[in-house]
Amino acid sequence: MNKKKIINDPLYGFIHIRSDLVFDIISHPWFQRLRNIKQLGVTDLVYPGAVHTRFQHALGAMSLMERVLDQLRFKGIEISDEEHEAARLAVLLHDIGHGPFSHALENSLLPGIRHESISYLLMNEMNDQLGGALDLALKIFRNSYSRRFFHQLVSSQLDIDRLDYLNRDCFFCGVEEGHIGVDRILLMLNVHKDQLVVQERGIYSIENFLNARRFMYWQVYLHKTTVAAERMLVNLIKRAQALLRAGEHVAGSPTLQRFLANSYTLDDLRTNRDVLHAFAALDDHDIWGAIKQWRYHDDRILSLLASMLIERRLFTIRLGQEPIRKSTVEAIRTAISAQYQTLRADASYLFAYGSVTNEAYTEGEKINILTRSGELLDIAQASDLPNIRALSKIVKKNYLCWPKDVSLKIAN
Amino acid sequence: MNKKKIINDPLYGFIHIRSDLVFDIISHPWFQRLRNIKQLGVTDLVYPGAVHTRFQHALGAMSLMERVLDQLRFKGIEISDEEHEAARLAVLLHDIGHGPFSHALENSLLPGIRHESISYLLMNEMNDQLGGALDLALKIFRNSYSRRFFHQLVSSQLDIDRLDYLNRDCFFCGVEEGHIGVDRILLMLNVHKDQLVVQERGIYSIENFLNARRFMYWQVYLHKTTVAAERMLVNLIKRAQALLRAGEHVAGSPTLQRFLANSYTLDDLRTNRDVLHAFAALDDHDIWGAIKQWRYHDDRILSLLASMLIERRLFTIRLGQEPIRKSTVEAIRTAISAQYQTLRADASYLFAYGSVTNEAYTEGEKINILTRSGELLDIAQASDLPNIRALSKIVKKNYLCWPKDVSLKIAN
Amino acid sequence: MNKKKIINDPLYGFIHIRSDLVFDIISHPWFQRLRNIKQLGVTDLVYPGAVHTRFQHALGAMSLMERVLDQLRFKGIEISDEEHEAARLAVLLHDIGHGPFSHALENSLLPGIRHESISYLLMNEMNDQLGGALDLALKIFRNSYSRRFFHQLVSSQLDIDRLDYLNRDCFFCGVEEGHIGVDRILLMLNVHKDQLVVQERGIYSIENFLNARRFMYWQVYLHKTTVAAERMLVNLIKRAQALLRAGEHVAGSPTLQRFLANSYTLDDLRTNRDVLHAFAALDDHDIWGAIKQWRYHDDRILSLLASMLIERRLFTIRLGQEPIRKSTVEAIRTAISAQYQTLRADASYLFAYGSVTNEAYTEGEKINILTRSGELLDIAQASDLPNIRALSKIVKKNYLCWPKDVSLKIAN
Amino acid sequence: MNKKKIINDPLYGFIHIRSDLVFDIISHPWFQRLRNIKQLGVTDLVYPGAVHTRFQHALGAMSLMERVLDQLRFKGIEISDEEHEAARLAVLLHDIGHGPFSHALENSLLPGIRHESISYLLMNEMNDQLGGALDLALKIFRNSYSRRFFHQLVSSQLDIDRLDYLNRDCFFCGVEEGHIGVDRILLMLNVHKDQLVVQERGIYSIENFLNARRFMYWQVYLHKTTVAAERMLVNLIKRAQALLRAGEHVAGSPTLQRFLANSYTLDDLRTNRDVLHAFAALDDHDIWGAIKQWRYHDDRILSLLASMLIERRLFTIRLGQEPIRKSTVEAIRTAISAQYQTLRADASYLFAYGSVTNEAYTEGEKINILTRSGELLDIAQASDLPNIRALSKIVKKNYLCWPKDVSLKIAN
């Protein structure tokens, strides 16, 4: 069978599958599963177009990696065929460890476990299945390969992952301002002493990229309604966990129930293949399928949150720079307890507060500029304006969200 | 609360919600449900970008309706505010009766029931809930309103529905050739004696539209791999029905189980609100959620088909103009029975054959051209080439599909 | 100096200059001259965006050639580096012989001389200047290279030239319907026995391409207002020639005056380098610069036509399938003579009639389809509908155009 | 005649001509002249796609004005039909006073005269011709209309002019990073006490707009090769002036010769209609037509610069933050004098130095943000980061450019 196939992509036109190995990995059930995990979780409740999946993103990232490596070769950087394929595989698989609603659920289903760690476990096992074909890809992924720029292309402040997701997310959301000049950025990349660098005349493109990313954070990723929906989802899952662990029946696929009933650690995933495999079977359908049934549960909090999410009756949210006062939190708890005639402890499921942060540029892991005279500079130093330094300031906002029908008079 | 909201759309930029009534309808749980029904069913197995939903399409169609009505007003056609809103509502709700994987499942879950009939039932009930606010929209939808062009905008060979879905489907699939000139078509529309007509200088745009539609049929809607996946889904549902009705346990949400267990008729939906409401709760999650669990069912055929769909190990398919011979069908039945050690009767679940047809233009319900001299002509008569007449020929192709691992030597 | 440069292109993003030779040819004054020759002549009087130049088109075509050759190599077709560059150069230079307003002026300035012949002469001389570096490119251009598919990529019914100009013209005109799926077409091309072929599953893309091309003919290239403007330009140049040859002073650059005063033949261009070089110095500025001055000429017809063109007071035109009757022509000649108090013979400059033809597909020089079974078929035979055969019918329309202020009552 | 026409535009699809008055103004020879003035002067020497004209921009700006006014009406701002049309006319005509290569030639042909002043003179005369139909448009243009937001839409830091030109320039240049979210910005505009304001949730879009504008300055408007080409053009015109005023014959259209021979002041234009009309007849063809002939002039400097521009053999340029030292200037003057055996005084025509500045945001004429609480804030205060304040810092770069074949060893 001819496995050199072509896949249509709304952004890039065609994505080529260049080898049997790539084909086999894309066909792997763990990779196919990414078809059913939306890239942006609940964001489509705000931007209805944002229903694109992690499957598309992974393919897109592989495709960009191919282009950047071809460009680097054209510039005279030696890249062997093996390295070329390994780098494409590394980025193809870099997100394989994402579960459904990753950002929302990492605080409930798998507390404290980063998806990169799970990606590594899954890649490792795939590597075993494939007789070591992913050895080099794994090295690159783990940053243990001597030519560090490969890892930097997979994971850094200016990696292929970000280039694809920014481009893709703004495309599907219909948010033009997030648009970046991917082609020019790829053209400006180079390798200097095995480090990924940007040629000096590319600094405005990088600035543009950092600004676009910051824009997307405020306009999409941390959009206040998205934050509210995510908090509702977290509260809902926590309620389901509490009920289940208290012995109540809570509907859901066997896989989901397993993760609701247990608090697995990274160690569990590492040592118990069964748990890892179960995780690799979870997708959005498990979550939404369960929520749909929870609407009819006897527990009022569970059914209320489930209905609200399904029918998009989302929490009202205040998001801003003012701190959330303790007295406000207590006032809302009181109001909710009264409104829903629930215990004050249980009222916690019906509101949320906390903070979100946005850091467009992290000076620690810098983006290197290669000047015309051959020097390496951090971009925050190279730009002709203090804006990139400005962008590296962490911006923090505080939020408080609660059901729309709870009327709240807030002092400030 | 201000309900005049704006929704981002990747195709049209912004879609405006112009009134409280529109806002309330979009907020209705039956409408929100469309968020979880993919416009193109299983097509994303072939075009990964095709994950857009019926929710987006309905909003897009409403937005196009607004534009065409504004244009018509500018041309001097009197359209009252009430008509304007009713026409927008009619197209907004025209697909509300679609279930998950509509085209695939209309032969299994709700045999013989057209989604338009269900749309009508749901709109009717919403109208009751809203105290008659949808009266005129319903009239337009049912073609009982005297000014017929409103209905023609909602449903005809050149309706707003098709303009949006063609545009949207090719956008998300990444198939540039399906692109049509929506703006020019809208500009060319006019009303003549309460009929929708196209101005003569628009004929090439209509030809282009018909050609694009035909292209999308062969390249996307009837893509051979899509056809294979749909047939697998139909077979899988039928198998689940058979098992359930034979008394076996088959996992699935209570709602889905109800539809698997019973063969409801349109009359059941009409007379039994409970059935109608249950239908209006079904979405893609019910189907995929069940399929995910069926992988572990004891029934080998059920688990096999479920795994194949989930892991995208799709049937091989031959699609072409040659007829499928009876002897070929019997040969494949035999091969499958042998391979899977199953009864010949059960082998039917593991392959499929039949035909698909593509008719780009139906001469019966014609597209009217208004010539410069004031005559009305069927476009098939007006064009300067016999191609539109050519397009009105029905093209039929036959298919036969079966598991990849069943080797089959076929004569022709 | 590093000559491996990159040029921004609104359609393709970046166009790469891959070698010093390509750089030197692009830098040649004859090639730079294409910057000042609009691709579509007077079309921007109808589509204001259509101000793109032959320079952009030539670069775009080179860029598409690179992509198609890379694809063919990937499919296993052996293409040497020398062939790769020669094919790119052949298409880069294929239009170098175009003068300003080529299609309009080939009937006046250089009657009966095809631009391909001039391209050949110029390429030949450039080849001499470059010490034979264009030998193979010239062979390909002249179809004397044994591997015929290279020539077919440069010039055939499905050549790179057409792919770029269709794509580019519809982009700049803002005519979405002319959009074609260039990427898919390139993917579908293959080579079979040194012939360019299209793989069978590409037939719908080819149909789409032929339909788009036909659309562009009627909507843009043969748009009735464009035809009227072109006829005005031809009449104006003819008037200037007549005046000059009658001994009157007619303003204009020395180069233009030379071509107005003489009727050069292809032989003159071939044998007299000076004439060829003069031609290679003509561009849009010579024509428009002269027309601007002619507004103030004493000859009323010259000044009238010049003012009308500059100020866009274009002829009224009738374009349709009805024949233009002799009696109508005489009636209009009479009306114009009366209106402008001019001799009947001179009235000819103030109107025009004739015919235009559109042939979307020429069966003679066919597009070959390579079927799955390895046969070669003309696409007109391969398609599942008679539309391509329909497209190969020549459609002819007749036009008559005259000044707006001449009122004319026409019978039909 | 029906004057309600539609014009295709590659950016906006269709632009509507809504009234006879608008049609008549677009048909005016002074407006038609804009077809022959490129929006970006010599920039197409760097970005070949940048051949779009001031004609397209003026129409585009009118079209955006229509959209923003419709939006404001929808938000409840009262705008009479007369105001609506006047605002559209004001922006349609705001650039009518631009001559060819405006930015380059304002230092040579019409020293010290701003194009806005000429726009005003031309609009005034058109108003007389039209019996006062432009009275209100003129008031808006001159900022003497009481409702100040109309003028702010025509001319301010966030005016329709900038929105269209940024959008259009990046589109034609093929520079994706300059892309701005025009639709969202229009949505965010509002009117507060007759002032144009931006709603608070639009601040990120404004930031994006300011960043994009800054990007376009460095990447396009002040691209170093563009700067070099402009300086060459200025030097060339100055040389032609010098020769003509010294009594030598210099080819060129009579109109151009007039402006080369005389140094007109704004007062001349104001008091002498003949001079104003002559200016209103100048376009790119006059300039390029003359340059083409100057190649053959006896004056070596004139012919050299003309050939270099025509053949795109542009000056080498250094552009950066380092100051240009006097000693460097003298060194280059010496080198040029030697190389071209010319007088030191004349050497000035063969190189240029100076500075360019880029100020993305001017705090003086601020962009007003209307906060949720009803306050007005300068955006530089409202943003959550110091970047807009950073953007308001003026960045200055110094340049020095000279012929490529003059080798220069520069110290720094």
XYZ file of N, CA, C and O in Angstrom, chain C residues 14 19 52 102 157 171-172 180 188 206 249 261-262 264 275 281 304 347 353 368 373 388 408 411:
96
model
N 6.306 34.174 -0.676
C 7.683 34.485 -1.047
C 8.061 33.743 -2.314
O 7.689 32.584 -2.490
N 19.326 31.140 -8.023
C 20.692 31.098 -8.553
C 21.085 32.471 -9.066
O 20.250 33.338 -9.306
N -1.804 44.892 -11.753
C -0.625 44.043 -11.621
C 0.094 43.955 -12.974
O -0.495 44.131 -14.021
N -0.629 44.677 -25.137
C -0.303 43.723 -26.191
C -1.501 43.354 -27.049
O -1.476 43.463 -28.261
N -2.417 23.576 -23.015
C -3.717 23.989 -22.487
C -3.773 23.970 -20.962
O -4.740 24.405 -20.361
N -7.343 37.314 -8.538
C -6.956 37.897 -7.252
C -6.977 39.425 -7.320
O -7.574 40.093 -6.477
N -6.322 39.989 -8.330
C -6.219 41.447 -8.393
C -7.523 42.102 -8.851
O -7.811 43.236 -8.477
N -8.875 29.134 -8.783
C -8.670 27.726 -9.103
C -7.816 27.080 -8.030
O -7.140 27.749 -7.253
N -1.707 16.862 -9.134
C -2.283 15.848 -10.014
C -1.484 15.662 -11.293
O -1.742 14.759 -12.066
N -9.478 19.709 -13.061
C -9.258 20.242 -14.412
C -10.556 20.864 -14.936
O -10.544 21.960 -15.515
N 2.649 66.741 -36.857
C 3.379 66.435 -35.632
C 2.443 65.724 -34.637
O 1.318 66.164 -34.404
N 5.364 55.659 -36.874
C 5.711 56.079 -38.226
C 5.941 54.908 -39.174
O 5.714 55.013 -40.383
N 6.383 53.794 -38.615
C 6.744 52.656 -39.462
C 5.873 51.434 -39.176
O 5.423 51.233 -38.059
N 6.634 47.943 -38.929
C 7.695 46.935 -38.926
C 7.114 45.536 -39.062
O 6.012 45.255 -38.572
N 15.761 47.931 -34.175
C 14.298 47.909 -34.053
C 13.878 47.038 -32.871
O 13.016 47.411 -32.075
N 12.110 48.701 -25.425
C 12.129 49.871 -24.545
C 10.734 50.469 -24.371
O 10.530 51.366 -23.554
N -10.331 64.024 -29.083
C -11.561 63.487 -28.492
C -11.339 62.091 -27.896
O -11.650 61.834 -26.726
N -15.283 58.950 -39.527
C -16.206 58.463 -38.490
C -15.804 57.085 -37.992
O -16.082 56.709 -36.842
N -16.764 47.727 -34.489
C -17.593 46.518 -34.388
C -16.733 45.330 -34.769
O -15.658 45.467 -35.370
N -4.253 15.466 -21.419
C -4.257 14.016 -21.275
C -4.526 13.577 -19.849
O -3.880 14.064 -18.916
N -5.920 2.591 -14.850
C -5.463 1.387 -15.540
C -4.312 1.683 -16.508
O -3.867 0.795 -17.228
N -17.324 18.966 -20.562
C -16.067 19.417 -21.162
C -16.209 19.444 -22.675
O -15.711 20.355 -23.339
N -28.637 56.423 -30.529
C -28.820 55.469 -31.611
C -30.037 54.629 -31.298
O -30.144 54.035 -30.235
N -32.751 48.664 -34.104
C -33.972 47.885 -34.275
C -34.091 46.722 -33.281
O -35.007 46.686 -32.458
